[in-house]
Structure formats: C-alpha cells, structure tokens
XYZ file of C-alpha atoms in Angstrom:
412
model
C 1.977 -3.667 -9.179
C -0.052 -0.508 -8.696
C 1.743 1.947 -11.050
C 3.604 1.576 -14.342
C 6.834 3.457 -14.283
C 7.538 4.376 -17.855
C 11.192 4.189 -19.125
C 13.021 6.179 -21.844
C 15.963 5.012 -23.858
C 18.898 7.304 -24.259
C 19.644 5.361 -27.455
C 16.788 4.310 -29.833
C 16.841 0.894 -31.582
C 17.829 0.847 -35.242
C 15.506 -0.777 -37.666
C 17.612 -3.996 -37.843
C 17.641 -4.285 -34.034
C 15.423 -7.106 -32.594
C 13.664 -4.684 -30.323
C 12.853 -2.142 -32.985
C 9.136 -1.245 -33.163
C 8.916 -2.496 -36.748
C 9.492 -6.039 -35.719
C 6.387 -5.988 -33.475
C 3.981 -3.762 -35.495
C 3.215 -3.342 -38.996
C 4.356 -0.093 -40.458
C 1.070 1.661 -40.322
C 0.369 5.342 -40.799
C 0.499 6.398 -37.204
C 1.586 9.677 -35.607
C 5.211 9.779 -34.656
C 4.312 10.036 -30.871
C 2.133 6.928 -31.121
C 4.984 4.957 -32.664
C 7.355 6.267 -30.005
C 4.971 5.129 -27.263
C 4.968 1.606 -28.857
C 8.681 1.624 -28.921
C 8.920 2.680 -25.289
C 6.490 -0.067 -24.342
C 8.493 -2.669 -26.058
C 11.684 -1.532 -24.206
C 9.803 -1.375 -20.963
C 8.533 -5.016 -21.326
C 11.947 -6.141 -22.587
C 13.482 -4.739 -19.258
C 10.792 -6.535 -17.151
C 11.529 -9.620 -18.982
C 15.222 -9.266 -18.658
C 15.142 -8.854 -14.932
C 12.836 -11.856 -14.456
C 14.730 -14.107 -16.878
C 18.216 -13.838 -15.146
C 17.038 -15.269 -11.776
C 18.247 -18.877 -11.174
C 14.743 -20.099 -10.266
C 12.579 -22.053 -12.792
C 10.883 -19.815 -15.249
C 7.337 -20.566 -13.989
C 8.274 -19.093 -10.536
C 9.524 -15.776 -11.984
C 6.180 -14.297 -12.245
C 5.343 -10.635 -12.863
C 2.139 -9.014 -11.664
C 0.902 -6.313 -13.991
C -2.380 -4.467 -14.652
C -3.025 -4.851 -18.327
C -5.409 -1.974 -18.277
C -2.463 0.278 -17.467
C -0.709 -1.079 -20.617
C -3.784 -0.264 -22.578
C -3.815 3.301 -21.416
C -0.249 3.495 -22.647
C -0.624 1.727 -25.932
C -4.148 0.563 -26.974
C -2.846 -2.400 -28.999
C -0.164 -3.637 -26.441
C -0.637 -7.349 -27.044
C 1.821 -7.921 -29.851
C 4.583 -6.578 -27.498
C 3.287 -8.244 -24.345
C 2.842 -11.704 -26.083
C 6.434 -11.631 -27.441
C 7.894 -11.472 -23.996
C 5.314 -13.055 -21.720
C 2.828 -15.794 -21.243
C -0.277 -14.808 -19.401
C -0.657 -17.337 -16.596
C -3.730 -15.614 -14.916
C -5.818 -12.910 -16.659
C -7.021 -10.125 -14.355
C -10.510 -8.711 -14.854
C -11.311 -4.931 -14.349
C -14.806 -5.117 -12.802
C -14.693 -1.735 -11.231
C -13.566 1.700 -11.662
C -10.467 1.266 -9.593
C -8.785 -1.318 -11.854
C -7.795 -3.504 -8.811
C -7.327 -6.839 -10.638
C -3.759 -7.747 -11.824
C -2.668 -10.355 -14.369
C 0.055 -12.814 -13.683
C 2.712 -13.138 -16.350
C 5.542 -15.589 -16.870
C 8.629 -14.563 -18.989
C 9.104 -16.596 -22.153
C 12.299 -18.413 -22.696
C 14.022 -16.014 -25.075
C 17.617 -16.462 -23.833
C 19.865 -13.703 -22.445
C 19.833 -11.525 -25.521
C 17.021 -9.302 -24.314
C 19.037 -8.509 -21.197
C 22.076 -7.527 -23.236
C 19.959 -5.498 -25.631
C 18.204 -3.517 -22.881
C 21.541 -2.714 -21.269
C 22.763 -1.152 -24.527
C 19.783 1.243 -24.883
C 20.469 3.014 -21.521
C 16.979 2.769 -20.270
C 16.155 5.160 -17.412
C 13.114 6.362 -15.455
C 12.047 9.821 -16.461
C 9.636 11.791 -14.164
C 6.383 13.083 -15.623
C 5.829 16.715 -16.157
C 5.693 18.459 -12.907
C 2.057 19.393 -12.018
C 1.147 22.990 -11.210
C -1.013 22.039 -8.262
C -0.604 19.810 -5.194
C 1.071 19.740 -1.716
C 4.878 19.744 -1.685
C 6.591 17.565 0.951
C 10.424 17.193 1.250
C 12.189 13.877 1.919
C 15.913 13.019 2.405
C 17.327 9.934 0.599
C 19.251 7.904 3.156
C 19.394 4.499 1.352
C 22.461 5.159 -0.875
C 24.841 3.034 1.251
C 22.352 0.131 1.117
C 21.777 0.336 -2.682
C 23.038 -3.161 -3.389
C 20.940 -4.778 -0.588
C 17.785 -2.798 -1.732
C 18.158 -3.915 -5.305
C 18.841 -7.509 -4.301
C 15.731 -7.694 -2.205
C 13.662 -6.127 -5.017
C 14.794 -8.869 -7.421
C 14.287 -11.550 -4.758
C 10.659 -10.273 -4.304
C 10.157 -10.004 -8.101
C 9.453 -6.278 -7.742
C 11.257 -5.641 -11.111
C 8.738 -2.856 -11.893
C 10.265 -0.706 -9.112
C 13.939 -1.156 -9.931
C 14.390 1.728 -12.383
C 12.429 4.208 -10.348
C 14.288 3.287 -7.208
C 17.508 3.636 -9.061
C 16.425 7.178 -10.026
C 15.635 8.015 -6.488
C 18.998 6.868 -5.236
C 20.728 9.273 -7.447
C 19.501 12.178 -5.297
C 20.172 13.349 -1.674
C 16.800 14.972 -1.229
C 13.602 15.319 -3.222
C 10.349 17.263 -3.155
C 7.327 15.135 -3.572
C 3.926 16.388 -4.764
C 0.744 14.910 -3.265
C -2.832 15.217 -4.314
C -6.175 14.048 -2.653
C -7.116 10.490 -3.701
C -9.877 7.918 -3.066
C -13.609 8.154 -3.307
C -13.803 10.499 -0.450
C -10.692 12.480 -1.500
C -9.389 12.109 2.191
C -6.302 10.135 1.388
C -3.220 11.463 -0.436
C -1.264 10.015 -3.350
C 2.044 11.177 -4.829
C 1.827 12.304 -8.418
C 5.380 13.588 -8.915
C 8.313 12.837 -9.342
C 7.321 9.192 -8.657
C 3.613 8.392 -8.666
C 2.079 6.183 -5.961
C 5.077 5.937 -3.821
C 2.866 5.481 -0.730
C 1.840 2.052 -2.254
C 5.485 0.805 -2.204
C 6.455 -1.946 0.328
C 6.954 -0.428 3.761
C 10.523 -1.848 4.064
C 11.500 -0.035 0.831
C 10.184 3.366 1.953
C 12.045 3.009 5.214
C 15.166 1.856 3.426
C 15.134 4.789 1.066
C 13.826 7.614 3.222
C 14.033 6.379 6.894
C 11.360 5.508 9.482
C 8.144 7.338 9.930
C 5.492 8.366 12.421
C 2.108 6.543 12.583
C -1.073 7.514 14.228
C -1.347 5.014 17.032
C -4.313 2.666 16.540
C -5.870 5.382 14.533
C -9.492 4.120 14.093
C -9.742 3.164 17.832
C -8.317 6.501 18.786
C -10.881 8.291 16.650
C -13.624 6.345 18.261
C -12.453 6.992 21.838
C -11.901 10.639 21.126
C -15.469 11.014 20.032
C -16.857 8.754 22.669
C -15.186 10.903 25.428
C -16.939 13.979 23.977
C -20.216 12.107 23.697
C -20.069 10.807 27.213
C -18.538 13.996 28.710
C -21.496 14.199 31.222
C -20.956 10.552 32.421
C -17.316 9.592 31.709
C -17.484 6.826 34.428
C -19.552 4.818 32.069
C -16.683 4.420 29.360
C -14.513 1.783 31.271
C -17.754 -0.452 31.517
C -18.978 0.013 28.077
C -15.735 0.063 26.221
C -13.057 -1.609 28.259
C -11.091 -3.086 25.350
C -10.992 0.055 23.381
C -9.567 1.958 26.322
C -6.934 -0.757 26.987
C -5.880 -0.736 23.256
C -5.176 3.021 23.552
C -3.560 3.053 26.918
C -1.427 -0.035 26.608
C -1.564 -1.453 23.132
C 1.403 -3.881 23.599
C 0.047 -5.541 26.713
C -3.507 -5.752 25.235
C -2.322 -7.466 22.062
C -0.110 -9.816 23.976
C -2.948 -10.890 26.186
C -5.070 -11.522 23.201
C -2.378 -13.428 21.513
C -1.275 -15.670 24.316
C -4.219 -16.014 26.601
C -7.208 -15.841 24.139
C -5.811 -17.259 20.874
C -3.315 -19.478 22.640
C -0.408 -18.521 20.195
C 3.294 -17.797 20.809
C 4.119 -14.070 21.077
C 6.349 -13.611 18.000
C 6.304 -11.316 14.899
C 4.214 -13.616 12.788
C 1.433 -13.983 15.456
C 1.606 -10.289 16.285
C 0.760 -9.627 12.660
C -2.152 -12.061 12.932
C -3.469 -10.342 15.936
C -3.318 -6.926 14.163
C -5.306 -8.473 11.217
C -7.868 -9.933 13.648
C -8.300 -6.521 15.422
C -8.659 -4.750 12.094
C -11.387 -7.223 11.007
C -13.220 -6.801 14.278
C -13.018 -2.947 13.941
C -14.327 -3.252 10.375
C -17.372 -5.179 11.513
C -16.439 -8.819 10.670
C -19.079 -11.171 12.196
C -17.836 -13.346 15.095
C -19.508 -15.462 17.755
C -19.055 -18.805 19.525
C -21.448 -20.353 16.887
C -19.580 -18.954 13.987
C -16.264 -20.139 15.509
C -17.555 -23.786 15.846
C -19.518 -24.143 12.537
C -16.631 -23.776 10.120
C -16.190 -20.014 10.009
C -19.700 -19.021 8.686
C -18.330 -16.692 6.135
C -16.597 -14.753 8.913
C -13.102 -13.348 7.852
C -12.060 -13.266 11.549
C -12.936 -16.869 12.152
C -11.252 -18.099 9.099
C -8.046 -16.214 9.926
C -8.017 -17.780 13.453
C -8.833 -21.335 12.418
C -6.282 -21.361 9.594
C -3.627 -20.267 12.144
C -4.467 -22.888 14.685
C -3.241 -26.437 13.718
C -5.339 -28.203 16.380
C -7.973 -26.639 18.616
C -10.909 -27.925 20.670
C -14.515 -26.964 20.207
C -14.454 -25.694 23.825
C -11.514 -23.428 22.964
C -13.284 -22.114 19.821
C -16.257 -21.215 22.011
C -14.048 -19.336 24.385
C -12.305 -17.461 21.681
C -15.695 -16.697 19.876
C -17.025 -15.319 23.087
C -14.132 -13.085 23.838
C -13.814 -11.804 20.335
C -17.611 -11.241 20.119
C -17.305 -9.046 23.268
C -14.581 -6.808 21.496
C -16.620 -6.799 18.281
C -19.712 -5.554 20.178
C -17.694 -2.750 21.649
C -16.692 -1.549 18.185
C -20.262 -1.826 16.942
C -21.732 0.044 19.960
C -19.021 2.674 19.588
C -20.166 3.305 15.933
C -23.794 3.469 16.963
C -23.045 5.868 19.830
C -21.019 8.280 17.663
C -23.701 8.075 14.848
C -26.402 9.005 17.414
C -24.691 11.358 19.686
C -22.034 13.019 17.493
C -23.456 12.800 13.921
C -27.046 13.170 15.249
C -28.365 10.345 13.001
C -30.385 7.310 13.482
C -27.907 4.379 13.843
C -29.057 2.523 10.758
C -26.552 0.419 8.783
C -26.533 3.033 6.173
C -25.960 5.929 8.519
C -23.197 3.944 10.338
C -21.224 4.196 7.139
C -21.084 7.957 7.747
C -18.936 7.143 10.834
C -16.148 5.842 8.453
C -16.549 8.858 6.372
C -16.117 10.986 9.490
C -13.017 8.851 10.578
C -11.368 9.481 7.199
C -11.844 13.180 7.689
C -10.323 12.936 11.222
C -7.430 10.908 10.003
C -6.611 13.391 7.357
C -6.616 16.306 9.857
C -4.477 14.325 12.145
C -1.911 13.436 9.449
C -1.651 17.028 8.316
C -1.078 18.163 11.879
C 1.763 15.683 12.191
C 3.075 16.894 8.797
C 3.080 20.446 9.978
C 4.735 19.459 13.232
C 7.702 17.924 11.261
C 8.027 21.013 9.132
C 6.303 19.403 6.061
C 8.794 16.486 5.610
C 8.035 12.912 4.636
C 5.790 10.595 2.546
C 2.040 10.797 3.098
C 0.508 7.539 4.239
C -3.083 7.014 5.197
C -2.455 6.830 8.927
C 0.930 8.765 9.205
C 4.084 10.077 7.678
C 7.019 7.913 6.444
C 10.530 9.269 5.947
C 10.808 11.511 9.006
C 14.300 13.131 9.688
C 15.804 11.865 12.915
C 15.638 15.327 14.645
C 11.897 15.188 14.726
C 11.766 11.523 15.783
C 13.965 12.540 18.803
C 11.347 15.150 19.746
C 8.344 12.830 19.592
C 6.868 13.711 23.007
C 6.681 17.277 22.007
C 5.057 16.394 18.660
C 2.446 14.413 20.498
C 1.782 17.344 22.817
C 1.581 19.776 19.948
C -0.870 17.726 17.633
C -2.867 16.259 20.445
C -2.910 12.843 18.750
C -1.210 9.736 20.072
C 1.548 8.661 17.540
C 4.123 5.974 17.434
C 7.227 5.167 15.282
C-alpha cells in the first residue's frame, strides 16, 4: 500500500456506539479537529478490518499491508485503534526518507459486527482540497460496466485499501487529474488530486478503469541508441558491431526476446517466461553482474543469475556457462553504451560516479518523451514513468501518426 485514502462518515458514531472515539482514547483535552482525525482513523481501520474479515480464507491469510508511518502522520497515537483491529505480523522499518517499508497486519477475530457498523456510517472517499498548481490531465472512466468484476478482484488480491477510492472514481464519467513532479530528480510525475498516487495502482486496475495506454518502447535502450547514433554519427557502421543486441531490441523486440527465452535460457515461450526475460533484461541494463563464473558458482550475489537459476528446475554446468557468456555479452554492450555516452555526449570521464549521470540524463529524456506523447494525445491520460495510461481509443487508432509526430517509438 503506497497511499492511505482517508474516508469520511456521513453519519458520526454516537457515544454509546462501539466505534466511538471515546471507546479507544481517554477523553483528553484535545482540539476538536484532532479528535475528529482519531474518529476518522478508527472508522478507516474498521473498514479495512471489515473487508478482510468477510473473506472465506483463514484469518492468517487475509493480510493487510500498511505503512504505519502514514498512520502516524494522520494520528500520532494511532496504536490504540490499530491494536484493536489488527495483530502486527511483521513490523516495517522506515530506514530512509522514502518510507518504503510496509508492515503486515492480520485482522483480529471480532466477529461480523464491525462490518455491519461501518456500513451504517456511510463511509466514503472524499478527495483532498484541490491544489492551485500542477499539470491537469483528463481521463475517461470506462470501467463502470465491469464494476462487480473490479471489486471482486480487489478483494481477491486483498487490496481493500483501494476499494473506496475506486468506488468514488466509478461514480464519474470523466475526471481531471492533477500531477506534480516527484522523485529525487523531480523527473517523474505523481498524481496529487483527486486521487493521490494513482500511477502506483496495479496496471490491470488502471486499464480496467480508464482503458489501455501508450508506453515508450524499450525506453532505456531507445535512449541509449538515440544518443549512440548521435555520438557515432561520423562512423555509424560501427554500431552494429559494437551494440548488436541493443539494435535488435529496438528493431524487433519480440523476436529478440523470444530468441533469448527459447535458445539462450531454454524456457518455453509463455507469459510467465516472457515476464522473466523482461526482468533479466532490466537487471542487465541496470548493471547487474553476470558471467560464466558467476552463473556456475551459485549466483555470486548477482540478481540476474539468481533469477535464472531459480527459474530453471535442472540445468547443467555447461548450459550455465553458455547462458553466462551470452548474457555477459549483452551486459557489456549496456556498460559500453553508458561509457560512450558519458564520454562523447556528457563530455565526462567514464568513472562509476560519472556514469550515474547517464541515468539522470535518461530520466530527463524520458520525461520529455512522455510529455511529447501527452501533448500528442491532447493532454489525456495517467502519467506513468515510461508512458501514458488511459488513452482514448481515437488516439490509439492513430498510433503511427503519433510515433511520427513525437519521434519516439511507442507501443500499446
């Protein structure tokens, strides 16, 4: 869970109701707004507990993932309310500024009365105050007919935290989302209104609600090749020799991935293994270490090797050497591409520190490309890091014209 979507009750609990704030906190002298925040938190946790408890699976399997730091930002003394509804199975630790660690909660056995009670209060998602700044993007809500299926899948995947915000979205035919720069480099975008962090929602959910999107095709590899063509403009004949796999990945991604899947990794060509190939390629592009020696000595702290070995039930040492050699060749191309761009484009010594500047340059390129696509579809859709989700069909039908206009290879 990346964002807590706070709920508001149309009907407030009375003092004798089990979910009244006075049953959880002593009647201290606190500001009225502080007590209301506590009351809203209680109702929010009661709703999460209610959704989790009505499932037919054993209680221990109905886990909720929650960032307790977010609860603390809402109500500093949140534990009395949390401990009433949930047992903390695994405590997350916030070791950095991004609050990435989540806690795993199990609903306590309180019977069905919390579900009945939360229903009676008319809990609903209420958008925050609309900000004065940000980029406005329009989306059309297309998932109304599939509402029941959407809700069923959210419950099946234990995404109870999204149910009320999704219900609110499905009450509309179209919405204007506001995005602001996000991340350390401020090159990504995050939605801040009317639903925060919607780009972090599961991809299937965004598509079910708003329709399909447009992605930058092999974005990082495309960035590298675009810059390499400029750097080697005086000797373009060298590119196929120096970077053959990067070129094939851009020119015929499907065939290249299939060859890697079937002929290199020895895996069947199916959706599961295609996802594995994508993960392997991403790890190679990000600089994961790989070689024949690493493949045969038990992964050697290599993410790439670990992924492949876990996916292969039985594989010979000779085969591991072949895989390591082939993947090392691909890894070296990515490494050499970064060094070349660092030297020839950024005019820097290709030290490890300076090579990190290449990633910063890539994020800038990606942002520019994303906004070119966004302008080409008349400012529609949900901003993702490598594309736009929720594109109206009339723009998808004109994809070749969009590619020609933005000068970037895209895919649906």
